[in-house]
């Protein structure tokens, strides 16, 4: 289904739009009411299906979409993960959405943004009653020994500001068994919760925590969030090895993240910084 087949219908609230209730399981009006005083900061559009929420929202950003624009889809047919991997979604088993946020200054000021988003998601899950959430550098959400969610951040520079389209995907239920091979063992909220949170309440909570963290990041960068992020970092102080593809690039003691989001690794050669987005982290 292409986007033109799911054109949103405007509501009386100018900050929100919604598709017909029969075609999408997220009701922006309901999310709007749950956001309370924060509702004016977000513009929410819900689609039954799209290729990728990040791709669609990036296009809308180029057309002047406001900061705080949110696109949530019941189903992605070609969702993108880190390093070009796919992230597919279904309404019963996942929550996938993208958020547009505009920042003053250059893209260089956004170093460490994916880590800040991870902190916001971890807090949003914790505030929704999910226990045991952890973070893995640079953009994985961990739970029950596996990956429950991922983050994809697309950055663009404008004449007088920069923008980020932040894609977030969470597993509510485990993916079905099949022939697909996962880089990381998948996890799901259903593994640790007797009753899953309502998807609309979960989305509202995540947006609430994202707004707070994005404000703090805009004021002080990742440095202002570093200590909070490291409290969720599951491999803090543990021996790890970095993989570039399938090859071991280096190994040492993981010392968390620097003030700009770089991974810190204590090796025989000293304290090293890793900035590459193509490096995977594995416990020794």
Short mmCIF file of C-alpha atoms in Angstrom, two decimals:
data_model
loop_
_atom_site.label_atom_id
_atom_site.label_comp_id
_atom_site.label_asym_id
_atom_site.label_seq_id
_atom_site.Cartn_x
_atom_site.Cartn_y
_atom_site.Cartn_z
CA UNK A 1 0.00 0.00 0.00
CA UNK A 2 1.42 3.40 -0.85
CA UNK A 3 1.04 6.51 1.22
CA UNK A 4 -1.56 8.05 -1.08
CA UNK A 5 -3.91 5.22 -0.16
CA UNK A 6 -3.90 6.30 3.49
CA UNK A 7 -4.36 10.04 3.37
CA UNK A 8 -4.97 11.45 6.86
CA UNK A 9 -8.25 13.07 7.79
CA UNK A 10 -7.90 16.32 9.73
CA UNK A 11 -9.41 16.59 13.19
CA UNK A 12 -10.75 19.71 14.88
CA UNK A 13 -7.42 20.04 16.71
CA UNK A 14 -4.95 21.66 14.30
CA UNK A 15 -2.04 19.83 15.94
CA UNK A 16 -3.32 16.39 15.00
CA UNK A 17 -4.53 14.38 12.05
CA UNK A 18 -5.87 10.86 11.88
CA UNK A 19 -6.77 8.26 9.35
CA UNK A 20 -10.14 6.59 9.54
CA UNK A 21 -10.45 4.41 12.64
CA UNK A 22 -11.06 1.31 10.55
CA UNK A 23 -7.72 1.62 8.74
CA UNK A 24 -5.30 2.25 11.62
CA UNK A 25 -5.07 0.92 15.15
CA UNK A 26 -3.49 4.06 16.59
CA UNK A 27 -5.95 6.89 17.21
CA UNK A 28 -4.12 10.24 17.28
CA UNK A 29 -7.00 11.81 19.18
CA UNK A 30 -6.49 9.31 21.98
CA UNK A 31 -2.72 9.87 22.02
CA UNK A 32 -3.39 13.62 22.03
CA UNK A 33 -5.55 13.34 25.14
CA UNK A 34 -2.93 11.19 26.90
CA UNK A 35 -0.18 13.75 26.23
CA UNK A 36 -2.01 16.41 28.20
CA UNK A 37 -0.08 19.69 28.37
CA UNK A 38 2.53 18.35 25.93
CA UNK A 39 -0.02 17.81 23.15
CA UNK A 40 0.69 21.19 21.53
CA UNK A 41 4.31 20.15 20.93
CA UNK A 42 3.44 17.22 18.67
CA UNK A 43 1.71 16.76 15.35
CA UNK A 44 0.67 13.14 14.94
CA UNK A 45 -0.28 11.28 11.77
CA UNK A 46 -1.17 7.59 11.80
CA UNK A 47 -1.01 5.31 8.78
CA UNK A 48 -2.19 1.75 8.44
CA UNK A 49 0.84 0.98 6.28
CA UNK A 50 3.82 2.68 4.68
CA UNK A 51 7.19 1.71 3.28
CA UNK A 52 9.22 3.29 6.09
CA UNK A 53 8.18 5.91 8.64
CA UNK A 54 11.63 7.52 8.50
CA UNK A 55 11.57 7.78 4.71
CA UNK A 56 8.09 9.29 4.64
CA UNK A 57 8.84 11.75 7.45
CA UNK A 58 12.13 12.81 5.84
CA UNK A 59 10.17 13.70 2.71
CA UNK A 60 7.69 15.67 4.78
CA UNK A 61 10.52 17.44 6.59
CA UNK A 62 11.71 18.71 3.21
CA UNK A 63 8.20 20.05 2.65
CA UNK A 64 8.30 22.05 5.86
CA UNK A 65 6.87 19.67 8.47
CA UNK A 66 7.17 21.15 11.95
CA UNK A 67 9.43 20.00 14.74
CA UNK A 68 7.51 17.49 16.81
CA UNK A 69 5.88 15.84 13.79
CA UNK A 70 5.23 12.16 14.48
CA UNK A 71 4.42 9.45 11.96
CA UNK A 72 3.27 6.12 13.34
CA UNK A 73 2.48 3.11 11.17
CA UNK A 74 0.74 -0.13 11.99
CA UNK A 75 2.86 -1.85 9.38
CA UNK A 76 6.15 -1.06 7.61
CA UNK A 77 6.88 -2.94 4.41
CA UNK A 78 10.51 -1.83 4.09
CA UNK A 79 11.49 -0.33 7.43
CA UNK A 80 15.16 0.50 7.75
CA UNK A 81 17.46 -0.48 10.60
CA UNK A 82 21.07 0.31 11.31
CA UNK A 83 23.61 -0.45 8.55
CA UNK A 84 20.84 -0.92 6.00
CA UNK A 85 19.18 -3.82 7.77
CA UNK A 86 15.42 -4.17 7.52
CA UNK A 87 12.98 -3.55 10.36
CA UNK A 88 9.52 -4.88 9.53
CA UNK A 89 6.49 -4.34 11.71
CA UNK A 90 2.99 -5.63 12.26
CA UNK A 91 0.26 -3.99 14.36
CA UNK A 92 -0.15 -6.93 16.71
CA UNK A 93 3.52 -7.43 17.48
CA UNK A 94 5.24 -4.04 17.41
CA UNK A 95 5.16 -0.28 17.78
CA UNK A 96 7.00 1.66 15.09
CA UNK A 97 7.08 5.42 14.67
CA UNK A 98 9.31 8.31 13.63
CA UNK A 99 9.73 11.74 15.20
CA UNK A 100 10.99 14.90 13.50
CA UNK A 101 12.95 17.28 15.71
CA UNK A 102 14.62 20.51 14.61
CA UNK A 103 17.69 21.93 16.39
CA UNK A 104 19.51 25.24 16.24
CA UNK A 105 23.06 25.09 14.90
CA UNK A 106 24.91 22.64 12.70
CA UNK A 107 24.64 18.87 12.46
CA UNK A 108 27.95 18.65 14.34
CA UNK A 109 26.07 19.67 17.49
CA UNK A 110 24.01 16.47 17.28
CA UNK A 111 26.83 14.08 18.17
CA UNK A 112 25.50 11.46 20.56
CA UNK A 113 21.85 12.02 19.63
CA UNK A 114 21.11 8.32 19.09
CA UNK A 115 22.34 7.61 22.61
CA UNK A 116 20.12 10.37 23.99
CA UNK A 117 17.15 8.84 22.18
CA UNK A 118 18.01 5.45 23.68
CA UNK A 119 17.90 7.00 27.14
CA UNK A 120 14.47 8.49 26.42
CA UNK A 121 13.13 5.15 25.19
CA UNK A 122 14.55 3.30 28.19
CA UNK A 123 12.89 5.79 30.54
CA UNK A 124 9.63 5.63 28.62
CA UNK A 125 9.58 1.85 28.92
CA UNK A 126 10.46 1.99 32.61
CA UNK A 127 7.68 4.54 33.17
CA UNK A 128 5.32 2.14 31.40
CA UNK A 129 6.10 -0.65 33.86
CA UNK A 130 8.79 -2.49 31.90
CA UNK A 131 11.57 -3.69 34.19
CA UNK A 132 15.12 -4.60 33.30
CA UNK A 133 15.59 -2.36 30.25
CA UNK A 134 19.20 -1.81 29.17
CA UNK A 135 21.10 0.07 26.47
CA UNK A 136 23.84 -1.04 24.11
CA UNK A 137 25.99 1.49 22.28
CA UNK A 138 25.07 3.07 19.99
CA UNK A 139 21.36 2.44 19.43
CA UNK A 140 20.00 -0.89 20.70
CA UNK A 141 17.36 -1.33 23.41
CA UNK A 142 17.90 -4.55 25.38
CA UNK A 143 15.57 -6.66 27.48
CA UNK A 144 15.67 -10.22 28.81
CA UNK A 145 19.05 -10.81 27.22
CA UNK A 146 17.94 -9.81 23.73
CA UNK A 147 17.14 -6.82 21.54
CA UNK A 148 13.66 -5.44 22.15
CA UNK A 149 14.05 -2.32 20.04
CA UNK A 150 16.24 -0.26 17.80
CA UNK A 151 16.79 3.35 16.84
CA UNK A 152 17.62 4.86 13.46
CA UNK A 153 18.49 8.57 13.29
CA UNK A 154 18.66 10.40 9.94
CA UNK A 155 20.28 13.84 10.09
CA UNK A 156 20.01 16.72 7.64
CA UNK A 157 21.47 20.22 7.60
CA UNK A 158 19.43 23.30 6.71
CA UNK A 159 20.44 26.92 6.13
CA UNK A 160 20.11 28.03 9.74
CA UNK A 161 19.44 24.82 11.65
CA UNK A 162 19.65 21.03 11.53
CA UNK A 163 17.03 18.36 11.83
CA UNK A 164 16.78 14.76 12.90
CA UNK A 165 14.23 12.16 11.92
CA UNK A 166 14.28 9.61 14.72
CA UNK A 167 12.91 6.16 13.96
CA UNK A 168 12.01 3.86 16.85
CA UNK A 169 10.86 0.27 16.62
CA UNK A 170 9.83 -1.89 19.59
CA UNK A 171 8.84 -5.55 19.78
CA UNK A 172 5.68 -6.11 21.77
CA UNK A 173 5.58 -9.79 20.84
CA UNK A 174 8.42 -12.03 19.70
CA UNK A 175 8.77 -12.39 15.92
CA UNK A 176 7.48 -15.75 14.67
CA UNK A 177 9.96 -18.56 14.22
CA UNK A 178 11.16 -18.82 10.65
CA UNK A 179 14.14 -18.91 8.37
CA UNK A 180 15.20 -15.33 9.10
CA UNK A 181 18.52 -14.98 10.89
CA UNK A 182 18.80 -12.21 13.47
CA UNK A 183 22.07 -10.43 14.18
CA UNK A 184 20.93 -10.14 17.80
CA UNK A 185 18.49 -12.48 19.52
CA UNK A 186 15.12 -10.70 19.55
CA UNK A 187 13.28 -9.90 22.76
CA UNK A 188 9.79 -8.58 23.42
CA UNK A 189 7.83 -6.80 26.14
CA UNK A 190 5.55 -9.83 26.40
CA UNK A 191 8.47 -11.80 27.88
CA UNK A 192 8.54 -9.68 31.03
CA UNK A 193 4.99 -8.34 31.30
CA UNK A 194 1.88 -10.30 32.21
CA UNK A 195 -0.18 -7.67 30.39
CA UNK A 196 1.15 -5.52 27.58
CA UNK A 197 0.60 -1.77 27.79
CA UNK A 198 -1.91 -0.21 25.42
CA UNK A 199 0.03 0.88 22.32
CA UNK A 200 -1.44 4.38 22.46
CA UNK A 201 -0.53 4.83 26.11
CA UNK A 202 2.94 3.49 25.39
CA UNK A 203 3.39 5.91 22.48
CA UNK A 204 2.24 8.85 24.60
CA UNK A 205 4.68 7.93 27.38
CA UNK A 206 7.57 7.55 24.93
CA UNK A 207 6.81 10.95 23.39
CA UNK A 208 6.64 12.49 26.87
CA UNK A 209 10.11 11.21 27.75
CA UNK A 210 11.46 12.08 24.31
CA UNK A 211 10.35 15.70 24.71
CA UNK A 212 12.19 16.02 28.01
CA UNK A 213 15.38 14.39 26.73
CA UNK A 214 15.38 16.36 23.45
CA UNK A 215 15.08 19.60 25.44
CA UNK A 216 18.00 18.63 27.65
CA UNK A 217 20.03 17.55 24.63
CA UNK A 218 19.33 20.84 22.85
CA UNK A 219 20.59 22.75 25.89
CA UNK A 220 23.65 20.70 26.82
CA UNK A 221 24.29 18.02 24.21
CA UNK A 222 24.95 14.42 25.17
CA UNK A 223 27.31 15.60 27.92
CA UNK A 224 24.24 16.65 29.95
CA UNK A 225 22.81 13.12 29.64
CA UNK A 226 25.94 11.00 29.81
CA UNK A 227 25.65 9.92 33.44
CA UNK A 228 21.99 8.96 33.03
CA UNK A 229 22.76 6.99 29.85
CA UNK A 230 25.57 5.06 31.52
CA UNK A 231 23.22 3.98 34.30
CA UNK A 232 21.34 1.95 31.64
CA UNK A 233 24.46 0.80 29.76
CA UNK A 234 24.60 -2.96 30.27
CA UNK A 235 28.29 -3.39 29.38
CA UNK A 236 29.65 -0.60 31.51
CA UNK A 237 33.01 -1.71 32.91
CA UNK A 238 32.89 -5.11 31.18
CA UNK A 239 35.43 -6.64 28.77
CA UNK A 240 34.20 -6.38 25.18
CA UNK A 241 35.41 -6.76 21.63
CA UNK A 242 34.51 -4.53 18.72
CA UNK A 243 33.61 -6.14 15.42
CA UNK A 244 33.96 -4.45 12.07
CA UNK A 245 31.73 -6.73 10.04
CA UNK A 246 32.81 -10.21 11.12
CA UNK A 247 36.39 -9.24 11.97
CA UNK A 248 37.57 -8.34 15.47
CA UNK A 249 38.70 -4.73 15.29
CA UNK A 250 39.89 -4.34 18.90
CA UNK A 251 39.03 -5.42 22.41
CA UNK A 252 39.34 -4.08 25.91
CA UNK A 253 37.35 -2.82 28.87
CA UNK A 254 34.22 -0.86 27.98
CA UNK A 255 34.28 2.47 29.81
CA UNK A 256 30.96 3.80 28.50
CA UNK A 257 30.61 6.85 26.30
CA UNK A 258 32.43 10.15 26.02
CA UNK A 259 30.66 13.50 26.29
CA UNK A 260 30.07 13.47 22.52
CA UNK A 261 28.73 9.90 22.44
CA UNK A 262 31.93 8.16 21.36
CA UNK A 263 32.47 4.70 22.81
CA UNK A 264 35.37 4.57 25.27
CA UNK A 265 37.49 1.43 25.26
CA UNK A 266 40.40 0.81 27.65
CA UNK A 267 42.97 -1.22 25.70
CA UNK A 268 46.62 -2.14 26.15
CA UNK A 269 47.42 0.97 24.11
CA UNK A 270 45.40 3.23 26.42
CA UNK A 271 41.93 4.76 26.36
CA UNK A 272 40.57 4.74 22.81
CA UNK A 273 37.50 6.46 21.34
CA UNK A 274 35.29 4.72 18.79
CA UNK A 275 32.99 6.83 16.63
CA UNK A 276 32.28 4.46 13.76
CA UNK A 277 28.64 3.62 13.23
CA UNK A 278 29.67 0.37 11.50
CA UNK A 279 31.21 -1.21 14.58
CA UNK A 280 29.26 -3.83 16.51
CA UNK A 281 29.78 -4.43 20.20
CA UNK A 282 30.05 -7.93 21.67
CA UNK A 283 30.82 -9.16 25.15
CA UNK A 284 34.03 -11.21 25.35
#
